[in-house]
Amino acid sequence: MKRLLVTLVLLATLFSAGAQTQKPVLHGKNWMAITGKPLAATAGAMIFQQGGNAVDAACAMLAATCTMWDVLSWGGETQALIFNPKTGKVIAINALGVAPTGATSAFFHEKGMEFPPQYGPLAATTPGTVGGLCLMLANYGTMTLEQVLKPAMELAAGYPIEAQTANQMERGKEMIRQWPYSKAVFLPHTGEKREAPAAGEIFVQKDLLETLRKMVEAERSALKRKMNRKDAIMAANDRFYKGDIATEFVRGAQEQGGLITLQDLANWKAIEEEPMKVSYKGIDVYKLQQWTQGPMLLQALNILENFDLKSMGYNSARYIHTIYQAMNLAFADRDFYYGDPYFPPAEPMKGLLSKDYARMRAAQVSNDRNMAQASPGDPYPFQGGTNPYREMLKKRGFSLDTTSTNRPAGFMPAHDNRTGATNAAESLPLDSAYMERLWAGTTSVEAADKDGWVVSITPSGGWLPATIAGKTGVGMSQRLQSFVLDSTLNPFNVIEPGKRPRVTLTPSMALKDGKPFLSFAVQGGDTQDQNLLQFFLNMVEFGMNVQEAAEAANINSNQLWLSLGGEKTADRKPRAGSILLHDNTPVWVQQELRRMGYSISLDDRTSGPINAIYFDWKHNSFWGGSSNHGEDYGIGW
């Protein structure tokens, strides 16, 4: 006990006094630009220096990261939160593509799949990023599309490629060879020992450059016809989704076996929405709606508000246990109740985000044992309704008894664990393929300016190895894999043409006293909201600054259904009690967690790259944080 108290005192001292971080805090007075690649952050800085606002700069960084294949491309999807200082409101941007014509459960079942495929033309939703960028820029930016795309077009004309991306191309070359348009772009040295570009080689994308040029040409033409800036940007958007770019995209996709039609592209558009929000100790936290996993973080905060986290101590066994349990309960709800709000049935979000529901869920947390059978709750009574899925949940072995707390371990439903495990020792193994699916990356974009505009984006899709659609240079999304084909897994997220899959992508924003407090995002598949939750608590509960919080050791739970990768149910099942800890976690903390039923993995990396901006209203300045993992980079002025 004495040893534990000494550890907690040392940790408290470390983070109150200001720890030495591996990367410095970024400071700025006029603007801040942070994203997944140094050159892309430079693109944002260039736009700021030319007089653009945070939306302009964010769009330039988004375009640059897509062009640099920073675990995404132009055919992927974009999710964003924007703070508008003129209205004092947070705006949500839904630029997620939809399932194409013919993408049904029956179609994939006939191919012997239990989930849509991980790669290739049949994994693609319709492109969303182009529409999201155009919508944001038109409604809230100040510049033309041509100005914002200029850095990306220079990159497409040729830039010195980084080792990380070049090596991804080389590792994926066996798959890339299947797709002729991808092969032409990614393997310029076909037949040689190394077929992908080498680090530092000038990587040229002529077809993509032509696609971007066509969009700029459409904008110029519209401006010559005396259209206003907004309509001219949307004319470029229409050329992508309804014009000659769309025609070539569909031709190239279908040639390689894809399902996307011209009508699918023409019918799709980005949507501006109301974000979801909860208040945690006087701080309003905003996330996108239930077509993302974002509300899971809000649910976890509501649950954790019922515990005195600060008194437990940062990353003590009790703190880790409590965080893990709250996340698992929120993930159980995510895995069953989240889906596209534009398709029936309606998700019970009012109940799920209710403080009363959270208190009920918090009461189910055992003080000394992992709940290996953590199940979806019943939010319907908390919004004045009756759960229509009680029988479905009972068939899966879940109990909706809300009166019992600290329930003893029962059997794990067959769907949820191959072995019927009730403890960590029997949990499914964590092989490299599983961890790759769990950590599947993306990028993030954070921008803020002195006039009060703030942008947080988590774009993704079309990552390497990607299928390029024809001569467009545009990589197709792989997001269809986030649907389920079996309604008993999630009746709200069953694949259907025109429907959006429930994705992991989840930008975040927090306001305090009506003013921006934090803008933050991270890459990493199902770990995103796990790491963002802990980042937020690191600052709010433990007083870390934004860079300390970005570098701090986190935990990751594997007791959830994976959202990405693997065409078989066994690939995605929860790993009961499986937890990732930082390898500097004290031995006695590990021992205590094992006694609670956890199976521990250790690593020196426990979070994807977190990018964030903290708003210092006392000094009217920005503090930027960018994780010490990966190539993420920021610039402030």
XYZ file of C-alpha atoms in Angstrom:
637
model
C 0.000 0.000 0.000
C 2.853 2.355 0.896
C 4.517 1.646 -2.455
C 1.262 2.449 -4.308
C 0.872 5.769 -2.477
C 4.454 6.730 -3.298
C 3.808 5.973 -6.973
C 0.642 8.082 -7.027
C 2.433 11.001 -5.339
C 5.248 10.807 -7.906
C 2.769 10.743 -10.785
C 0.831 13.666 -9.349
C 4.059 15.642 -8.944
C 5.152 14.761 -12.473
C 2.037 16.082 -14.127
C 1.439 19.092 -11.920
C 4.992 20.364 -12.249
C 5.193 19.846 -16.017
C 6.861 16.748 -17.373
C 9.643 16.794 -19.931
C 7.939 15.782 -23.164
C 9.572 14.228 -26.201
C 8.101 16.927 -28.443
C 7.617 20.535 -27.336
C 4.295 22.235 -26.848
C 3.368 24.354 -29.861
C 2.529 27.958 -29.045
C 0.733 30.403 -31.293
C -1.069 33.740 -31.111
C -2.572 34.042 -34.595
C -3.158 30.510 -35.829
C -2.413 26.821 -35.359
C -2.202 24.043 -37.983
C -1.651 20.384 -37.015
C -2.052 17.218 -39.084
C -0.573 13.829 -39.998
C 2.317 14.860 -42.274
C 4.858 17.701 -41.991
C 4.310 18.797 -45.613
C 0.554 18.838 -45.054
C 0.956 21.005 -41.939
C 3.064 23.309 -44.104
C 0.174 23.491 -46.582
C -2.060 24.739 -43.776
C 0.553 27.278 -42.716
C 0.808 28.546 -46.304
C -2.923 29.187 -46.423
C -2.866 30.990 -43.078
C 0.014 33.173 -44.275
C -2.049 34.088 -47.342
C -4.880 35.346 -45.124
C -7.117 32.283 -44.998
C -9.122 31.322 -41.948
C -9.001 28.009 -40.046
C -11.540 26.393 -42.389
C -9.468 27.329 -45.446
C -6.323 25.963 -43.792
C -8.057 22.773 -42.653
C -9.314 22.146 -46.188
C -5.791 22.652 -47.565
C -4.394 20.172 -45.012
C -7.155 17.694 -45.817
C -6.366 17.953 -49.542
C -2.652 17.531 -48.901
C -3.008 14.471 -46.653
C -5.290 12.829 -49.242
C -2.718 13.469 -51.952
C 0.052 12.049 -49.765
C -1.893 8.860 -48.990
C -1.685 9.520 -45.240
C -3.786 6.399 -44.552
C -6.489 7.943 -46.743
C -7.058 9.260 -50.247
C -9.453 11.415 -52.238
C -12.030 8.622 -52.516
C -12.414 8.263 -48.750
C -14.644 9.961 -46.221
C -14.487 13.103 -44.095
C -15.966 13.788 -40.658
C -15.622 17.258 -39.129
C -16.614 19.578 -36.302
C -16.403 23.344 -36.819
C -16.804 26.071 -34.200
C -18.373 29.168 -35.740
C -17.391 32.230 -33.671
C -20.149 34.291 -35.299
C -22.884 32.087 -33.842
C -21.024 30.467 -30.943
C -22.191 27.062 -32.169
C -20.459 23.815 -33.111
C -21.368 22.476 -36.567
C -21.051 18.841 -37.643
C -20.125 17.790 -41.196
C -21.205 14.341 -42.394
C -19.238 13.515 -45.539
C -19.385 9.744 -45.241
C -20.092 7.802 -48.405
C -22.913 5.287 -48.703
C -23.298 1.677 -49.761
C -23.671 1.452 -53.548
C -26.409 -0.139 -55.622
C -26.395 -3.905 -55.171
C -24.531 -3.886 -51.833
C -26.832 -6.116 -49.782
C -26.371 -8.796 -47.131
C -27.476 -11.427 -49.633
C -24.840 -10.293 -52.155
C -21.962 -10.753 -49.705
C -23.380 -13.906 -48.102
C -23.443 -15.496 -51.549
C -19.701 -14.860 -51.705
C -19.217 -16.703 -48.418
C -18.527 -13.564 -46.389
C -19.797 -12.741 -42.893
C -18.727 -9.089 -43.298
C -18.014 -7.022 -46.429
C -14.413 -7.344 -47.653
C -11.489 -5.442 -46.205
C -9.898 -4.409 -49.529
C -10.716 -4.025 -53.201
C -13.542 -2.506 -55.270
C -16.266 -4.366 -53.327
C -15.147 -2.669 -50.085
C -15.996 0.803 -51.402
C -18.631 3.269 -50.334
C -19.185 6.294 -52.553
C -16.442 8.968 -52.178
C -17.182 11.549 -49.480
C -14.092 13.663 -48.946
C -14.461 15.835 -52.063
C -18.022 16.738 -51.099
C -17.086 17.371 -47.476
C -14.207 19.646 -48.414
C -16.346 21.599 -50.880
C -19.201 21.998 -48.379
C -16.936 23.226 -45.576
C -15.034 25.612 -47.821
C -18.153 26.991 -49.503
C -20.096 27.582 -46.288
C -17.376 28.644 -43.851
C -14.142 29.355 -45.705
C -13.046 32.571 -47.385
C -10.909 31.377 -50.291
C -11.525 29.791 -53.664
C -11.122 26.073 -54.215
C -8.190 26.828 -56.514
C -6.339 28.618 -53.706
C -6.978 25.839 -51.219
C -6.052 23.024 -53.649
C -2.840 24.687 -54.862
C -0.544 22.941 -52.318
C -2.151 19.559 -53.014
C -1.784 20.071 -56.768
C 1.901 20.869 -56.313
C 2.245 17.657 -54.315
C 0.437 15.669 -57.016
C 2.835 17.094 -59.606
C 5.640 15.505 -57.603
C 6.972 15.488 -54.042
C 9.702 13.556 -52.205
C 7.805 10.632 -50.710
C 8.392 9.605 -47.080
C 9.696 6.174 -46.124
C 6.529 5.263 -44.212
C 4.226 5.658 -47.216
C 6.706 4.281 -49.743
C 7.208 1.161 -47.628
C 3.452 0.664 -47.328
C 3.304 0.554 -51.119
C 6.124 -1.986 -51.250
C 4.554 -4.193 -48.551
C 1.207 -4.146 -50.338
C 2.517 -4.750 -53.851
C 1.129 -8.288 -54.187
C -2.377 -6.919 -53.730
C -1.712 -3.735 -55.689
C -0.738 -5.769 -58.767
C -4.370 -6.965 -59.031
C -5.566 -3.439 -59.882
C -4.051 -1.979 -63.068
C -4.593 1.695 -62.218
C -3.124 1.267 -58.727
C -0.161 -0.638 -60.116
C 0.612 2.194 -62.542
C 0.710 4.754 -59.718
C 2.195 2.865 -56.757
C 4.669 0.544 -58.492
C 6.642 2.717 -60.916
C 9.560 0.236 -60.895
C 7.645 -2.891 -61.900
C 9.941 -5.878 -62.394
C 12.703 -4.525 -60.169
C 13.475 -5.881 -56.685
C 11.805 -2.835 -55.143
C 8.811 -1.880 -57.248
C 7.481 0.963 -55.094
C 9.166 4.372 -54.898
C 12.140 4.738 -52.562
C 12.130 7.193 -49.678
C 12.941 10.660 -51.002
C 12.052 9.752 -54.599
C 9.829 12.270 -56.385
C 6.410 10.637 -56.430
C 4.244 11.864 -59.325
C 0.455 11.391 -59.695
C -0.476 12.724 -63.141
C -4.036 11.372 -63.167
C -4.870 12.817 -59.753
C -3.375 16.153 -60.766
C -5.655 16.159 -63.822
C -8.699 15.388 -61.656
C -7.900 18.313 -59.342
C -7.226 20.528 -62.371
C -10.663 19.675 -63.772
C -12.309 20.706 -60.527
C -10.430 24.003 -60.495
C -11.358 24.498 -64.163
C -15.049 24.045 -63.268
C -14.739 26.654 -60.519
C -12.962 29.132 -62.813
C -15.608 28.690 -65.481
C -18.380 29.303 -62.947
C -16.686 32.453 -61.670
C -16.362 33.731 -65.251
C -20.123 33.253 -65.545
C -20.472 35.589 -62.538
C -21.387 32.872 -60.049
C -20.576 33.691 -56.433
C -17.718 31.974 -54.604
C -19.945 29.382 -52.942
C -21.774 28.349 -56.103
C -18.515 28.194 -58.037
C -17.058 25.767 -55.474
C -20.173 23.624 -55.740
C -19.817 23.637 -59.541
C -16.447 21.917 -59.002
C -18.169 19.510 -56.621
C -20.744 18.693 -59.308
C -18.061 17.984 -61.883
C -16.650 15.358 -59.543
C -19.985 13.724 -58.682
C -22.011 14.312 -61.863
C -19.578 15.175 -64.671
C -16.721 13.613 -66.570
C -14.756 12.787 -63.402
C -17.729 10.751 -62.134
C -18.012 8.952 -65.482
C -14.380 7.847 -65.413
C -14.518 6.947 -61.708
C -17.527 4.661 -62.239
C -16.083 3.141 -65.404
C -12.812 2.331 -63.662
C -14.537 1.017 -60.533
C -16.889 -1.273 -62.436
C -14.114 -2.494 -64.747
C -12.393 -3.858 -61.641
C -15.542 -5.430 -60.203
C -16.964 -2.558 -58.129
C -20.652 -1.795 -57.639
C -20.761 2.030 -57.627
C -22.995 3.561 -60.323
C -23.294 7.040 -61.797
C -26.633 7.402 -60.022
C -25.000 6.501 -56.697
C -22.559 9.381 -57.120
C -25.179 11.849 -58.365
C -27.521 11.081 -55.461
C -24.918 11.508 -52.748
C -24.162 14.776 -50.961
C -22.418 15.925 -47.799
C -24.696 16.934 -44.929
C -24.456 19.599 -42.240
C -25.809 18.322 -38.925
C -26.260 19.104 -35.239
C -23.540 17.430 -33.181
C -24.204 15.458 -30.002
C -23.140 16.855 -26.652
C -22.814 16.032 -22.965
C -21.500 18.145 -20.122
C -18.669 16.749 -17.994
C -18.031 18.808 -14.853
C -19.062 22.021 -16.615
C -17.241 21.300 -19.885
C -19.429 20.708 -22.951
C -18.005 17.903 -25.093
C -19.153 17.559 -28.718
C -19.072 14.541 -30.998
C -20.645 13.551 -34.295
C -23.866 11.584 -34.373
C -24.341 7.814 -34.110
C -23.165 7.101 -37.661
C -19.769 7.339 -35.939
C -18.594 5.796 -32.684
C -18.303 9.324 -31.237
C -21.235 9.099 -28.795
C -19.396 6.211 -27.124
C -16.969 8.750 -25.615
C -19.916 10.825 -24.402
C -21.510 7.765 -22.810
C -18.235 6.869 -21.101
C -17.888 10.398 -19.704
C -21.421 10.219 -18.323
C -20.599 6.919 -16.602
C -17.257 8.143 -15.247
C -18.819 11.290 -13.800
C -20.152 8.969 -11.097
C -16.624 8.123 -9.879
C -13.924 10.170 -8.137
C -11.255 9.537 -10.745
C -8.757 12.081 -9.477
C -8.536 10.464 -6.052
C -7.753 7.103 -7.671
C -4.554 8.479 -9.209
C -3.450 8.521 -12.816
C -3.122 4.978 -14.173
C -3.461 3.291 -10.797
C -4.977 -0.198 -10.954
C -8.298 1.120 -9.708
C -8.328 3.957 -12.245
C -7.413 1.643 -15.128
C -10.102 -0.834 -14.049
C -12.776 1.878 -13.816
C -11.902 3.370 -17.217
C -11.882 -0.094 -18.803
C -15.304 -0.967 -17.389
C -16.879 2.323 -18.474
C -15.487 1.954 -21.982
C -16.703 -1.633 -22.274
C -20.240 -0.715 -21.277
C -20.238 2.138 -23.797
C -18.751 -0.114 -26.498
C -21.409 -2.762 -25.856
C -24.038 -0.113 -26.574
C -22.119 1.155 -29.608
C -21.845 -2.335 -31.042
C -25.590 -2.958 -30.859
C -27.397 0.401 -31.040
C -25.411 2.751 -33.349
C -26.117 3.214 -37.053
C -27.171 5.615 -39.819
C -29.794 8.021 -38.385
C -31.209 8.627 -41.868
C -32.426 5.021 -42.086
C -34.954 3.263 -39.846
C -35.049 2.010 -37.156
C -34.314 5.079 -35.029
C -31.388 4.665 -32.653
C -32.224 5.271 -28.945
C -29.707 8.090 -28.534
C -31.721 10.170 -26.047
C -31.747 7.241 -23.646
C -28.122 6.287 -24.309
C -26.915 9.812 -23.483
C -29.178 10.216 -20.447
C -27.414 10.931 -17.148
C -29.897 8.604 -15.402
C -29.004 5.797 -17.795
C -25.328 6.443 -17.096
C -25.908 6.186 -13.345
C -27.597 2.837 -13.879
C -24.660 1.641 -15.992
C -22.125 2.936 -13.455
C -23.848 0.910 -10.728
C -23.132 -2.260 -12.730
C -19.361 -1.763 -12.436
C -17.724 -4.233 -10.076
C -15.059 -2.812 -7.786
C -12.762 -5.795 -8.089
C -13.588 -7.848 -11.174
C -13.744 -7.362 -14.924
C -17.200 -7.956 -16.384
C -16.298 -10.379 -19.138
C -19.932 -10.509 -20.255
C -20.526 -6.708 -20.395
C -23.687 -6.401 -22.456
C -25.745 -3.708 -24.139
C -28.003 -1.901 -21.704
C -31.652 -0.943 -22.123
C -31.812 2.793 -22.862
C -35.453 2.787 -23.991
C -37.056 3.343 -20.552
C -34.854 6.444 -20.208
C -36.544 7.988 -23.230
C -40.078 6.863 -22.355
C -40.165 3.726 -24.523
C -39.971 -0.058 -24.541
C -37.033 -1.904 -26.040
C -38.188 -3.660 -29.255
C -35.038 -5.810 -29.263
C -35.368 -7.529 -25.891
C -35.973 -10.948 -27.421
C -33.082 -10.537 -29.850
C -30.750 -9.640 -26.983
C -32.012 -12.543 -24.872
C -31.294 -14.952 -27.726
C -27.724 -13.700 -27.718
C -27.563 -14.455 -23.985
C -27.633 -10.861 -22.770
C -29.583 -9.831 -19.673
C -31.421 -6.491 -19.610
C -32.044 -6.662 -15.861
C -31.255 -3.113 -14.738
C -31.855 -3.796 -11.040
C -28.879 -6.076 -10.411
C -25.399 -4.640 -9.977
C -21.960 -6.212 -9.929
C -23.387 -9.245 -11.701
C -21.389 -12.466 -11.427
C -19.793 -13.813 -14.560
C -22.263 -15.702 -16.693
C -21.784 -17.346 -20.057
C -20.565 -15.298 -22.985
C -23.037 -15.422 -25.900
C -21.895 -17.692 -28.724
C -21.743 -14.751 -31.117
C -19.438 -12.900 -28.771
C -16.830 -15.456 -27.801
C -15.806 -18.581 -29.652
C -14.776 -20.408 -26.474
C -17.558 -19.264 -24.165
C -14.898 -17.539 -22.080
C -15.842 -15.805 -18.869
C -12.338 -14.760 -17.885
C -9.227 -13.392 -19.486
C -7.330 -16.656 -19.418
C -9.795 -18.169 -21.898
C -9.998 -15.048 -24.074
C -9.299 -15.223 -27.802
C -5.655 -14.607 -28.725
C -4.241 -11.287 -29.916
C -2.412 -12.157 -33.104
C -0.779 -9.591 -35.394
C -3.733 -9.612 -37.798
C -6.136 -8.774 -34.960
C -3.941 -5.908 -33.731
C -3.655 -4.522 -37.261
C -7.451 -4.464 -37.516
C -7.761 -2.825 -34.089
C -5.190 -0.124 -34.855
C -6.202 0.524 -38.481
C -5.152 4.112 -39.002
C -6.307 7.327 -40.586
C -5.191 10.894 -39.963
C -6.466 13.991 -38.209
C -6.561 17.715 -38.937
C -6.718 20.472 -36.308
C -6.838 24.190 -37.081
C -7.698 27.395 -35.221
C -7.318 31.110 -35.876
C -7.341 34.377 -33.917
C -10.860 35.217 -35.125
C -12.235 32.175 -33.313
C -12.752 29.617 -36.064
C -11.840 26.094 -34.940
C -11.845 22.897 -37.017
C -11.374 19.250 -36.021
C -11.421 16.600 -38.774
C -10.872 12.834 -38.793
C -10.802 11.902 -42.487
C -10.026 8.422 -43.761
C -10.699 5.780 -46.411
C -8.913 4.757 -49.569
C -5.782 3.811 -47.635
C -2.965 1.701 -49.015
C -3.202 -0.774 -50.638
C -6.003 1.075 -52.410
C -7.897 0.373 -55.616
C -7.621 3.431 -57.871
C -10.741 4.016 -59.955
C -9.735 4.353 -63.616
C -7.673 7.328 -64.763
C -8.912 9.559 -61.930
C -5.982 8.890 -59.595
C -8.587 8.560 -56.832
C -8.322 5.642 -54.411
C -11.629 4.007 -53.516
C -12.851 3.819 -49.927
C -12.771 0.563 -47.946
C -15.404 1.624 -45.419
C -18.114 -0.867 -46.436
C -16.469 -3.336 -44.039
C -17.879 -1.388 -41.071
C -21.402 -2.640 -41.857
C -22.753 -5.890 -40.442
C -24.589 -8.489 -42.522
C -26.308 -10.105 -39.520
C -29.051 -8.053 -37.822
C -28.584 -9.912 -34.531
C -25.182 -8.222 -34.196
C -26.615 -4.747 -34.741
C -30.091 -4.172 -36.238
C -29.218 -0.498 -36.891
C -26.089 -1.116 -38.976
C -27.114 -3.762 -41.496
C -25.856 -2.996 -45.003
C -28.319 -1.463 -47.464
C -27.821 0.554 -50.673
C -27.724 4.284 -49.907
C -26.948 3.726 -46.230
C -23.901 4.904 -44.272
C -21.882 2.387 -42.229
C -21.243 3.104 -38.562
C -17.635 4.251 -38.609
C -14.870 4.655 -36.027
C -13.913 8.145 -37.232
C -14.463 10.659 -34.484
C -13.241 14.270 -34.244
C -13.818 15.976 -30.900
C -14.370 19.465 -29.544
C -14.984 20.856 -26.058
C -16.296 24.249 -24.949
C -16.103 25.842 -21.516
C -18.204 28.856 -20.618
C -19.316 28.990 -24.252
C -15.758 29.359 -25.592
C -13.457 26.774 -27.229
C -11.559 24.741 -24.639
C -10.130 21.826 -26.648
C -10.135 20.597 -30.230
C -8.746 17.066 -30.512
C -8.642 13.943 -32.674
C -6.585 10.795 -33.202
C -6.101 7.926 -35.627
C -6.458 4.268 -34.759
C -9.713 2.470 -35.611
C -11.583 1.244 -32.525
C -8.965 2.747 -30.215
C -9.761 6.332 -31.233
C -12.335 7.215 -28.597
C -10.509 5.136 -26.004
C -7.435 7.323 -26.416
C -9.357 10.573 -26.766
C -11.293 9.823 -23.579
C -8.053 9.368 -21.638
C -6.434 12.403 -23.289
C -9.380 14.533 -22.159
C -9.265 13.142 -18.603
C -5.490 13.624 -18.489
C -6.047 17.352 -18.909
C -9.287 17.817 -16.964
C -8.670 15.460 -14.026
C -4.869 15.347 -13.781
C -3.824 18.806 -14.936
C -1.541 17.780 -17.783
C -0.833 20.273 -20.525
C -1.850 19.409 -24.065
C 1.501 17.881 -25.107
C 1.866 15.885 -21.886
C -1.629 14.522 -22.358
C -0.900 13.587 -25.978
C 2.218 11.633 -24.981
C 0.889 10.106 -21.751
C 0.502 6.339 -21.388
C -3.003 5.077 -22.101
C -4.750 1.742 -21.885
C -6.627 0.000 -24.682
C -9.503 -2.424 -24.262
C -9.973 -5.297 -26.710
C -13.306 -6.299 -25.188
C -15.318 -4.956 -28.112
C -16.460 -5.909 -31.605
C -13.892 -4.787 -34.164
C -15.206 -2.347 -36.751
C -12.580 -3.074 -39.399
C -10.979 -6.061 -41.057
C -11.717 -9.744 -41.269
C -14.561 -11.285 -43.242
C -15.391 -13.894 -40.575
C -17.190 -13.383 -37.274
C -14.289 -14.966 -35.381
C -11.975 -12.219 -36.673
C -13.953 -9.523 -34.923
C -15.163 -11.021 -31.651
C -14.457 -9.307 -28.318
C -11.408 -10.481 -26.406
C -12.767 -10.665 -22.859
C -10.518 -8.953 -20.310
C -7.767 -8.268 -22.845
C -5.977 -5.009 -22.073
C -2.980 -3.157 -23.499
C -0.806 -1.332 -20.966
C 2.281 0.797 -21.414
C 5.418 -1.188 -20.700
C 6.379 1.219 -17.908
C 3.304 0.200 -15.880
C 4.534 -0.878 -12.417
C 4.605 -4.630 -11.791
C 2.324 -4.355 -8.759
C -0.312 -2.552 -10.843
C -0.116 -5.353 -13.411
C -0.451 -7.966 -10.678
C -3.523 -6.300 -9.218
C -5.154 -6.116 -12.643
C -4.463 -9.806 -13.243
C -6.211 -10.587 -9.975
C -9.215 -8.679 -11.324
C -9.375 -10.983 -14.354
C -7.358 -9.105 -16.966
C -5.064 -10.537 -19.636
C -2.258 -8.019 -20.115
C -0.248 -7.051 -23.188
C 2.563 -4.496 -22.935
C 3.927 -2.032 -25.482
C 5.781 1.262 -25.559
C 3.018 2.649 -27.774
C -0.487 2.735 -26.322
C -2.128 5.379 -28.485
C -2.328 6.477 -32.072
C -1.022 10.008 -32.782
C -3.214 12.485 -30.897
C -3.393 16.010 -32.328
C -4.988 18.768 -30.274
C -5.318 22.486 -29.652
C -5.919 23.952 -26.190
C -7.298 27.491 -25.921
C -5.593 29.636 -23.282
C -8.071 32.444 -22.693
C -6.033 33.879 -19.807
C -3.244 34.782 -22.228
C -5.257 34.744 -25.494
C -3.009 32.144 -27.097
C -3.054 28.606 -28.459
C -1.279 25.542 -27.072
C -0.817 22.805 -29.647
C -0.098 19.151 -28.931
C 1.023 16.515 -31.417
C 1.794 12.985 -30.310
C 5.342 11.640 -30.209
C 4.230 8.610 -32.297
C 4.033 8.742 -36.084
C 4.691 11.576 -38.527
C 2.110 14.019 -37.177
C 3.319 17.589 -37.075
C 2.127 21.075 -36.212
C 2.985 24.683 -36.964
C 1.811 27.736 -35.054
C 2.271 31.488 -35.342
